[in-house]
PDB file of C-alpha atoms in Angstrom:
ATOM      1  CA  UNK A  75      13.483 -15.641 -68.758  1.00  0.00           C
ATOM      2  CA  UNK A  76      10.106 -15.612 -65.969  1.00  0.00           C
ATOM      3  CA  UNK A  77      12.498 -15.349 -63.027  1.00  0.00           C
ATOM      4  CA  UNK A  78      14.878 -12.416 -65.130  1.00  0.00           C
ATOM      5  CA  UNK A  79      11.421 -10.392 -65.674  1.00  0.00           C
ATOM      6  CA  UNK A  80      10.739  -9.965 -62.340  1.00  0.00           C
ATOM      7  CA  UNK A  81      13.385  -9.044 -61.213  1.00  0.00           C
ATOM      8  CA  UNK A  82      13.921  -6.360 -63.829  1.00  0.00           C
ATOM      9  CA  UNK A  83      10.198  -5.402 -63.282  1.00  0.00           C
ATOM     10  CA  UNK A  84      11.558  -4.818 -59.465  1.00  0.00           C
ATOM     11  CA  UNK A  85      14.445  -2.709 -60.472  1.00  0.00           C
ATOM     12  CA  UNK A  86      12.299  -0.450 -62.489  1.00  0.00           C
ATOM     13  CA  UNK A  87       9.062  -0.310 -59.613  1.00  0.00           C
ATOM     14  CA  UNK A  88      12.289   0.429 -57.104  1.00  0.00           C
ATOM     15  CA  UNK A  89      13.469   3.583 -59.247  1.00  0.00           C
ATOM     16  CA  UNK A  90      10.252   5.359 -58.083  1.00  0.00           C
ATOM     17  CA  UNK A  91      10.340   5.014 -54.377  1.00  0.00           C
ATOM     18  CA  UNK A  92      11.905   7.974 -52.330  1.00  0.00           C
ATOM     19  CA  UNK A  93      15.669   7.348 -51.871  1.00  0.00           C
ATOM     20  CA  UNK A  94      18.173   8.748 -49.192  1.00  0.00           C
ATOM     21  CA  UNK A  95      21.201   9.876 -50.540  1.00  0.00           C
ATOM     22  CA  UNK A  96      24.425   8.496 -49.736  1.00  0.00           C
ATOM     23  CA  UNK A  97      25.627  11.860 -48.097  1.00  0.00           C
ATOM     24  CA  UNK A  98      22.804  11.422 -45.427  1.00  0.00           C
ATOM     25  CA  UNK A  99      22.810   8.204 -44.930  1.00  0.00           C
ATOM     26  CA  UNK A 100      23.870   7.013 -41.381  1.00  0.00           C
ATOM     27  CA  UNK A 101      23.504   3.104 -41.534  1.00  0.00           C
ATOM     28  CA  UNK A 102      23.921   0.293 -43.874  1.00  0.00           C
ATOM     29  CA  UNK A 103      21.889  -2.234 -44.637  1.00  0.00           C
ATOM     30  CA  UNK A 104      23.165  -5.271 -45.534  1.00  0.00           C
ATOM     31  CA  UNK A 105      21.957  -8.851 -47.208  1.00  0.00           C
ATOM     32  CA  UNK A 106      24.128 -11.787 -46.459  1.00  0.00           C
ATOM     33  CA  UNK A 107      23.805 -15.730 -46.738  1.00  0.00           C
ATOM     34  CA  UNK A 108      24.639 -16.109 -43.117  1.00  0.00           C
ATOM     35  CA  UNK A 109      24.812 -20.130 -43.697  1.00  0.00           C
ATOM     36  CA  UNK A 110      27.864 -19.870 -46.198  1.00  0.00           C
ATOM     37  CA  UNK A 111      31.374 -20.383 -44.117  1.00  0.00           C
ATOM     38  CA  UNK A 112      33.873 -18.589 -44.375  1.00  0.00           C
ATOM     39  CA  UNK A 113      32.901 -15.871 -45.620  1.00  0.00           C
ATOM     40  CA  UNK A 114      29.274 -15.882 -43.793  1.00  0.00           C
ATOM     41  CA  UNK A 115      28.143 -17.861 -40.907  1.00  0.00           C
ATOM     42  CA  UNK A 116      26.732 -17.601 -37.466  1.00  0.00           C
ATOM     43  CA  UNK A 117      28.610 -18.182 -33.965  1.00  0.00           C
ATOM     44  CA  UNK A 118      26.909 -19.774 -30.986  1.00  0.00           C
ATOM     45  CA  UNK A 119      25.735 -16.407 -29.455  1.00  0.00           C
ATOM     46  CA  UNK A 120      24.100 -15.806 -32.290  1.00  0.00           C
ATOM     47  CA  UNK A 121      26.597 -12.946 -34.280  1.00  0.00           C
ATOM     48  CA  UNK A 122      27.624 -13.044 -38.063  1.00  0.00           C
ATOM     49  CA  UNK A 123      31.180 -13.537 -38.784  1.00  0.00           C
ATOM     50  CA  UNK A 124      33.379 -14.198 -41.825  1.00  0.00           C
ATOM     51  CA  UNK A 125      35.533 -12.653 -44.083  1.00  0.00           C
ATOM     52  CA  UNK A 126      32.273 -10.714 -46.219  1.00  0.00           C
ATOM     53  CA  UNK A 127      31.203  -9.855 -42.859  1.00  0.00           C
ATOM     54  CA  UNK A 128      34.927  -8.538 -41.733  1.00  0.00           C
ATOM     55  CA  UNK A 129      34.697  -6.362 -44.653  1.00  0.00           C
ATOM     56  CA  UNK A 130      31.751  -5.330 -44.673  1.00  0.00           C
ATOM     57  CA  UNK A 131      32.433  -4.015 -41.020  1.00  0.00           C
ATOM     58  CA  UNK A 132      35.120  -2.305 -42.071  1.00  0.00           C
ATOM     59  CA  UNK A 133      33.834  -0.521 -44.921  1.00  0.00           C
ATOM     60  CA  UNK A 134      31.193   1.250 -42.896  1.00  0.00           C
ATOM     61  CA  UNK A 135      33.866   2.336 -39.998  1.00  0.00           C
ATOM     62  CA  UNK A 136      35.284   4.008 -43.264  1.00  0.00           C
ATOM     63  CA  UNK A 137      32.534   5.402 -43.851  1.00  0.00           C
ATOM     64  CA  UNK A 138      31.357   6.233 -40.180  1.00  0.00           C
ATOM     65  CA  UNK A 139      27.938   4.197 -40.482  1.00  0.00           C
ATOM     66  CA  UNK A 140      26.317   1.504 -38.575  1.00  0.00           C
ATOM     67  CA  UNK A 141      26.666  -1.422 -40.841  1.00  0.00           C
ATOM     68  CA  UNK A 142      23.189  -3.673 -39.592  1.00  0.00           C
ATOM     69  CA  UNK A 143      22.865  -7.342 -41.165  1.00  0.00           C
ATOM     70  CA  UNK A 144      20.030  -9.082 -42.654  1.00  0.00           C
ATOM     71  CA  UNK A 145      19.954 -12.685 -43.074  1.00  0.00           C
ATOM     72  CA  UNK A 146      18.578 -13.827 -46.512  1.00  0.00           C
ATOM     73  CA  UNK A 147      18.654 -16.979 -48.569  1.00  0.00           C
ATOM     74  CA  UNK A 148      21.087 -16.609 -51.191  1.00  0.00           C
ATOM     75  CA  UNK A 149      18.533 -16.636 -54.059  1.00  0.00           C
ATOM     76  CA  UNK A 150      16.622 -14.021 -52.891  1.00  0.00           C
ATOM     77  CA  UNK A 151      19.223 -11.554 -52.040  1.00  0.00           C
ATOM     78  CA  UNK A 152      18.841 -10.201 -55.385  1.00  0.00           C
ATOM     79  CA  UNK A 153      14.905  -9.952 -54.919  1.00  0.00           C
ATOM     80  CA  UNK A 154      15.360  -7.914 -51.657  1.00  0.00           C
ATOM     81  CA  UNK A 155      17.613  -5.835 -52.889  1.00  0.00           C
ATOM     82  CA  UNK A 156      15.372  -4.390 -55.560  1.00  0.00           C
ATOM     83  CA  UNK A 157      12.520  -4.556 -52.962  1.00  0.00           C
ATOM     84  CA  UNK A 158      14.678  -2.443 -50.852  1.00  0.00           C
ATOM     85  CA  UNK A 159      14.724  -4.381 -48.075  1.00  0.00           C
ATOM     86  CA  UNK A 160      18.489  -3.459 -47.496  1.00  0.00           C
ATOM     87  CA  UNK A 161      21.621  -1.069 -49.243  1.00  0.00           C
ATOM     88  CA  UNK A 162      24.100  -3.871 -50.624  1.00  0.00           C
ATOM     89  CA  UNK A 163      24.243  -7.864 -51.107  1.00  0.00           C
ATOM     90  CA  UNK A 164      27.504  -8.856 -49.503  1.00  0.00           C
ATOM     91  CA  UNK A 165      27.545 -12.594 -49.774  1.00  0.00           C
ATOM     92  CA  UNK A 166      30.421 -13.675 -51.654  1.00  0.00           C
ATOM     93  CA  UNK A 167      28.258 -12.970 -55.003  1.00  0.00           C
ATOM     94  CA  UNK A 168      30.200 -13.495 -58.177  1.00  0.00           C
ATOM     95  CA  UNK A 169      29.653 -10.661 -60.678  1.00  0.00           C
ATOM     96  CA  UNK A 170      28.058 -12.519 -63.749  1.00  0.00           C
ATOM     97  CA  UNK A 171      26.499 -10.848 -66.946  1.00  0.00           C
ATOM     98  CA  UNK A 172      22.704 -11.935 -66.407  1.00  0.00           C
ATOM     99  CA  UNK A 173      23.029 -10.483 -62.816  1.00  0.00           C
ATOM    100  CA  UNK A 174      24.211  -7.142 -64.063  1.00  0.00           C
ATOM    101  CA  UNK A 175      21.417  -6.462 -66.350  1.00  0.00           C
ATOM    102  CA  UNK A 176      19.481  -5.992 -62.950  1.00  0.00           C
ATOM    103  CA  UNK A 177      21.745  -4.770 -60.236  1.00  0.00           C
ATOM    104  CA  UNK A 178      25.344  -2.844 -60.241  1.00  0.00           C
ATOM    105  CA  UNK A 179      28.560  -4.308 -59.001  1.00  0.00           C
ATOM    106  CA  UNK A 180      31.405  -2.153 -56.630  1.00  0.00           C
ATOM    107  CA  UNK A 181      34.608  -2.985 -57.901  1.00  0.00           C
ATOM    108  CA  UNK A 182      36.326  -6.323 -57.727  1.00  0.00           C
ATOM    109  CA  UNK A 183      36.524  -7.589 -53.759  1.00  0.00           C
ATOM    110  CA  UNK A 184      38.937 -11.241 -54.682  1.00  0.00           C
ATOM    111  CA  UNK A 185      38.241 -14.261 -56.577  1.00  0.00           C
ATOM    112  CA  UNK A 186      37.762 -17.992 -55.959  1.00  0.00           C
ATOM    113  CA  UNK A 187      37.887 -20.848 -57.800  1.00  0.00           C
ATOM    114  CA  UNK A 188      35.186 -23.471 -57.989  1.00  0.00           C
ATOM    115  CA  UNK A 189      35.346 -27.324 -57.676  1.00  0.00           C
ATOM    116  CA  UNK A 190      33.558 -30.376 -57.217  1.00  0.00           C
ATOM    117  CA  UNK A 191      33.321 -32.035 -53.761  1.00  0.00           C
ATOM    118  CA  UNK A 192      32.188 -36.320 -53.719  1.00  0.00           C
ATOM    119  CA  UNK A 193      33.482 -38.933 -50.766  1.00  0.00           C
ATOM    120  CA  UNK A 194      36.896 -40.784 -51.693  1.00  0.00           C
ATOM    121  CA  UNK A 195      35.418 -43.756 -52.363  1.00  0.00           C
ATOM    122  CA  UNK A 196      32.768 -43.141 -54.623  1.00  0.00           C
ATOM    123  CA  UNK A 197      34.211 -43.369 -58.454  1.00  0.00           C
ATOM    124  CA  UNK A 198      34.162 -40.139 -59.055  1.00  0.00           C
ATOM    125  CA  UNK A 199      36.996 -38.089 -60.416  1.00  0.00           C
ATOM    126  CA  UNK A 200      35.794 -34.973 -62.243  1.00  0.00           C
ATOM    127  CA  UNK A 201      34.831 -36.156 -65.260  1.00  0.00           C
ATOM    128  CA  UNK A 202      31.336 -36.306 -67.408  1.00  0.00           C
ATOM    129  CA  UNK A 203      31.625 -39.671 -67.376  1.00  0.00           C
ATOM    130  CA  UNK A 204      32.347 -40.931 -64.221  1.00  0.00           C
ATOM    131  CA  UNK A 205      29.352 -38.419 -63.161  1.00  0.00           C
ATOM    132  CA  UNK A 206      26.639 -40.098 -65.512  1.00  0.00           C
ATOM    133  CA  UNK A 207      23.628 -41.460 -63.440  1.00  0.00           C
ATOM    134  CA  UNK A 208      24.976 -39.268 -60.289  1.00  0.00           C
ATOM    135  CA  UNK A 209      23.467 -36.141 -58.878  1.00  0.00           C
ATOM    136  CA  UNK A 210      25.551 -33.122 -57.968  1.00  0.00           C
ATOM    137  CA  UNK A 211      24.057 -30.475 -55.708  1.00  0.00           C
ATOM    138  CA  UNK A 212      24.107 -26.604 -56.227  1.00  0.00           C
ATOM    139  CA  UNK A 213      23.220 -24.003 -53.515  1.00  0.00           C
ATOM    140  CA  UNK A 214      20.424 -22.393 -55.576  1.00  0.00           C
ATOM    141  CA  UNK A 215      20.886 -19.033 -57.227  1.00  0.00           C
ATOM    142  CA  UNK A 216      24.550 -19.635 -57.739  1.00  0.00           C
ATOM    143  CA  UNK A 217      26.712 -19.508 -60.841  1.00  0.00           C
ATOM    144  CA  UNK A 218      27.809 -22.769 -59.663  1.00  0.00           C
ATOM    145  CA  UNK A 219      24.040 -23.787 -60.104  1.00  0.00           C
ATOM    146  CA  UNK A 220      23.920 -22.099 -63.588  1.00  0.00           C
ATOM    147  CA  UNK A 221      27.297 -23.575 -64.564  1.00  0.00           C
ATOM    148  CA  UNK A 222      26.354 -27.068 -63.823  1.00  0.00           C
ATOM    149  CA  UNK A 223      22.621 -26.991 -65.509  1.00  0.00           C
ATOM    150  CA  UNK A 224      24.909 -25.871 -68.777  1.00  0.00           C
ATOM    151  CA  UNK A 225      27.528 -28.605 -68.125  1.00  0.00           C
ATOM    152  CA  UNK A 226      25.212 -31.453 -67.321  1.00  0.00           C
ATOM    153  CA  UNK A 227      21.853 -30.732 -69.638  1.00  0.00           C
ATOM    154  CA  UNK A 228      19.846 -34.046 -69.596  1.00  0.00           C
ATOM    155  CA  UNK A 229      21.487 -35.747 -72.151  1.00  0.00           C
ATOM    156  CA  UNK A 230      24.646 -35.859 -70.175  1.00  0.00           C
ATOM    157  CA  UNK A 231      23.043 -38.553 -67.796  1.00  0.00           C
ATOM    158  CA  UNK A 232      24.162 -36.375 -64.577  1.00  0.00           C
ATOM    159  CA  UNK A 233      21.196 -34.844 -62.323  1.00  0.00           C
ATOM    160  CA  UNK A 234      21.557 -31.541 -61.215  1.00  0.00           C
ATOM    161  CA  UNK A 235      19.967 -30.756 -57.589  1.00  0.00           C
ATOM    162  CA  UNK A 236      19.505 -26.714 -56.266  1.00  0.00           C
ATOM    163  CA  UNK A 237      19.448 -26.118 -52.217  1.00  0.00           C
ATOM    164  CA  UNK A 238      18.296 -23.232 -50.311  1.00  0.00           C
ATOM    165  CA  UNK A 239      21.123 -23.123 -48.184  1.00  0.00           C
ATOM    166  CA  UNK A 240      24.548 -24.586 -48.735  1.00  0.00           C
ATOM    167  CA  UNK A 241      24.297 -26.792 -45.046  1.00  0.00           C
ATOM    168  CA  UNK A 242      21.399 -29.014 -46.560  1.00  0.00           C
ATOM    169  CA  UNK A 243      24.022 -29.462 -49.577  1.00  0.00           C
ATOM    170  CA  UNK A 244      26.179 -31.077 -47.636  1.00  0.00           C
ATOM    171  CA  UNK A 245      23.551 -33.081 -45.103  1.00  0.00           C
ATOM    172  CA  UNK A 246      22.628 -34.701 -48.607  1.00  0.00           C
ATOM    173  CA  UNK A 247      26.082 -35.095 -49.865  1.00  0.00           C
ATOM    174  CA  UNK A 248      26.494 -37.231 -46.209  1.00  0.00           C
ATOM    175  CA  UNK A 249      23.248 -39.451 -46.555  1.00  0.00           C
ATOM    176  CA  UNK A 250      23.781 -40.117 -50.360  1.00  0.00           C
ATOM    177  CA  UNK A 251      20.856 -38.224 -51.353  1.00  0.00           C
ATOM    178  CA  UNK A 252      23.943 -36.155 -54.037  1.00  0.00           C
ATOM    179  CA  UNK A 253      26.784 -37.729 -54.276  1.00  0.00           C
ATOM    180  CA  UNK A 254      29.135 -34.853 -55.489  1.00  0.00           C
ATOM    181  CA  UNK A 255      28.550 -30.907 -54.853  1.00  0.00           C
ATOM    182  CA  UNK A 256      30.058 -28.233 -56.501  1.00  0.00           C
ATOM    183  CA  UNK A 257      31.389 -25.743 -54.451  1.00  0.00           C
ATOM    184  CA  UNK A 258      33.115 -22.372 -54.311  1.00  0.00           C
ATOM    185  CA  UNK A 259      36.592 -23.824 -53.078  1.00  0.00           C
ATOM    186  CA  UNK A 260      37.235 -22.269 -50.073  1.00  0.00           C
ATOM    187  CA  UNK A 261      33.247 -22.959 -48.658  1.00  0.00           C
ATOM    188  CA  UNK A 262      34.194 -26.972 -49.030  1.00  0.00           C
ATOM    189  CA  UNK A 263      36.925 -26.680 -46.988  1.00  0.00           C
ATOM    190  CA  UNK A 264      35.340 -24.500 -44.335  1.00  0.00           C
ATOM    191  CA  UNK A 265      32.051 -26.359 -44.632  1.00  0.00           C
ATOM    192  CA  UNK A 266      32.789 -29.343 -45.036  1.00  0.00           C
ATOM    193  CA  UNK A 267      36.819 -31.144 -45.620  1.00  0.00           C
ATOM    194  CA  UNK A 268      38.170 -29.454 -42.554  1.00  0.00           C
ATOM    195  CA  UNK A 269      35.173 -30.801 -40.276  1.00  0.00           C
ATOM    196  CA  UNK A 270      35.284 -34.481 -38.687  1.00  0.00           C
ATOM    197  CA  UNK A 271      33.002 -35.730 -41.352  1.00  0.00           C
ATOM    198  CA  UNK A 272      35.292 -34.400 -43.915  1.00  0.00           C
ATOM    199  CA  UNK A 273      37.925 -37.069 -43.858  1.00  0.00           C
ATOM    200  CA  UNK A 274      35.464 -39.115 -46.101  1.00  0.00           C
ATOM    201  CA  UNK A 275      35.647 -36.369 -48.794  1.00  0.00           C
ATOM    202  CA  UNK A 276      37.935 -34.916 -51.091  1.00  0.00           C
ATOM    203  CA  UNK A 277      38.101 -32.255 -53.859  1.00  0.00           C
ATOM    204  CA  UNK A 278      37.728 -34.477 -57.639  1.00  0.00           C
ATOM    205  CA  UNK A 279      39.188 -32.876 -60.334  1.00  0.00           C
ATOM    206  CA  UNK A 280      40.259 -29.633 -61.227  1.00  0.00           C
ATOM    207  CA  UNK A 281      39.264 -26.092 -60.116  1.00  0.00           C
ATOM    208  CA  UNK A 282      37.466 -24.531 -62.113  1.00  0.00           C
ATOM    209  CA  UNK A 283      39.068 -20.813 -63.030  1.00  0.00           C
ATOM    210  CA  UNK A 284      38.314 -18.197 -65.497  1.00  0.00           C
ATOM    211  CA  UNK A 285      35.110 -19.956 -67.184  1.00  0.00           C
ATOM    212  CA  UNK A 286      33.013 -18.152 -69.224  1.00  0.00           C
ATOM    213  CA  UNK A 287      30.328 -19.251 -67.610  1.00  0.00           C
ATOM    214  CA  UNK A 288      31.441 -19.302 -64.025  1.00  0.00           C
ATOM    215  CA  UNK A 289      33.402 -15.533 -63.895  1.00  0.00           C
ATOM    216  CA  UNK A 290      35.390 -15.412 -60.668  1.00  0.00           C
ATOM    217  CA  UNK A 291      35.343 -12.529 -59.173  1.00  0.00           C
ATOM    218  CA  UNK A 292      33.290 -11.436 -56.185  1.00  0.00           C
ATOM    219  CA  UNK A 293      32.195  -7.993 -55.527  1.00  0.00           C
ATOM    220  CA  UNK A 294      29.095  -6.059 -53.571  1.00  0.00           C
ATOM    221  CA  UNK A 295      25.586  -5.711 -54.884  1.00  0.00           C
ATOM    222  CA  UNK A 296      23.634  -2.569 -55.419  1.00  0.00           C
ATOM    223  CA  UNK A 297      21.138  -1.024 -57.034  1.00  0.00           C
ATOM    224  CA  UNK A 298      21.366   0.875 -60.365  1.00  0.00           C
ATOM    225  CA  UNK A 299      21.552   4.463 -60.091  1.00  0.00           C
ATOM    226  CA  UNK A 300      23.262   4.128 -56.732  1.00  0.00           C
ATOM    227  CA  UNK A 301      26.107   6.022 -58.374  1.00  0.00           C
ATOM    228  CA  UNK A 302      27.203   7.852 -55.260  1.00  0.00           C
ATOM    229  CA  UNK A 303      26.737   5.333 -52.676  1.00  0.00           C
ATOM    230  CA  UNK A 304      29.161   3.135 -55.126  1.00  0.00           C
ATOM    231  CA  UNK A 305      31.416   5.584 -55.451  1.00  0.00           C
ATOM    232  CA  UNK A 306      31.650   6.374 -51.688  1.00  0.00           C
ATOM    233  CA  UNK A 307      32.316   2.673 -51.362  1.00  0.00           C
ATOM    234  CA  UNK A 308      34.770   1.723 -53.709  1.00  0.00           C
ATOM    235  CA  UNK A 309      36.712   4.451 -52.118  1.00  0.00           C
ATOM    236  CA  UNK A 310      36.853   2.398 -48.797  1.00  0.00           C
ATOM    237  CA  UNK A 311      37.387  -1.378 -50.702  1.00  0.00           C
ATOM    238  CA  UNK A 312      40.438   1.295 -52.227  1.00  0.00           C
ATOM    239  CA  UNK A 313      41.511   1.707 -49.089  1.00  0.00           C
ATOM    240  CA  UNK A 314      41.428  -1.026 -46.988  1.00  0.00           C
ATOM    241  CA  UNK A 315      43.306  -2.825 -50.246  1.00  0.00           C
ATOM    242  CA  UNK A 316      46.324  -0.187 -50.047  1.00  0.00           C
ATOM    243  CA  UNK A 317      46.063  -0.323 -46.091  1.00  0.00           C
ATOM    244  CA  UNK A 318      46.344  -3.971 -46.385  1.00  0.00           C
ATOM    245  CA  UNK A 319      43.498  -4.367 -44.542  1.00  0.00           C
ATOM    246  CA  UNK A 320      41.630  -6.906 -46.743  1.00  0.00           C
ATOM    247  CA  UNK A 321      44.439  -8.665 -47.369  1.00  0.00           C
ATOM    248  CA  UNK A 322      44.581  -9.676 -42.998  1.00  0.00           C
ATOM    249  CA  UNK A 323      41.006 -10.689 -42.905  1.00  0.00           C
ATOM    250  CA  UNK A 324      42.090 -13.320 -45.917  1.00  0.00           C
ATOM    251  CA  UNK A 325      44.975 -14.640 -44.042  1.00  0.00           C
ATOM    252  CA  UNK A 326      42.439 -15.211 -41.032  1.00  0.00           C
ATOM    253  CA  UNK A 327      40.141 -17.492 -43.230  1.00  0.00           C
ATOM    254  CA  UNK A 328      42.030 -18.680 -45.611  1.00  0.00           C
ATOM    255  CA  UNK A 329      45.135 -20.758 -47.181  1.00  0.00           C
ATOM    256  CA  UNK A 330      47.069 -18.744 -49.622  1.00  0.00           C
ATOM    257  CA  UNK A 331      46.339 -20.513 -52.442  1.00  0.00           C
ATOM    258  CA  UNK A 332      42.357 -20.341 -52.068  1.00  0.00           C
ATOM    259  CA  UNK A 333      41.463 -16.798 -52.704  1.00  0.00           C
ATOM    260  CA  UNK A 334      42.937 -13.986 -54.485  1.00  0.00           C
ATOM    261  CA  UNK A 335      42.545 -10.453 -53.793  1.00  0.00           C
ATOM    262  CA  UNK A 336      41.231  -8.305 -56.814  1.00  0.00           C
ATOM    263  CA  UNK A 337      44.590  -5.451 -56.635  1.00  0.00           C
TER     264      UNK A 337
END
């Protein structure tokens, strides 16, 4: 509640600041977590790449604007948006009722499932019983964290540990500080299972889809009241979907079953 109150205050305070109209804008500053492959990640050159990066750059091209990507830890993306550090958040952010209290969202772009990953020899099968006495790692500020903390409360015997970056979660799984990670499925594949160390790990349990806590729709976050800019971005998204551009980007990064483009 404390976090939500501070976000609401920031939202109200932010509305008193000078706002450039969407017609006057020549660049879009977009906040993203840069360590969340294949959605957003850094190349050896330092350049950002990934599914969301490609979509964001294509939107900027449609709007004849320059994309300026701002790297930020996932948990600080909404506060950064409200503080006007950037104009949008595009970082595989799930649309939730809690987030909609403080920010707005564009039309949904795509849907992804979430699933637990554990070592093949861990004895964890995804059931609550197999997780008793175990620790589940999650990325801080995500719907996976919200889901995990509601499903595995103190009475469950399962400990939930949050991390600022997904790469930290993966490293702690490898060294045994956590026993499982609740991932967005494509991030699990790209970040761990398809790596050399990934041979020792596997998905456990069933994919989590259409859960009331964990909505699967991903969209771009925008400040409340930015209707003109939101309309322009929605128009660009609609064109990119109709032209098959987002579908082509998806084929570049995912297996067919890992992601679904919202029509």
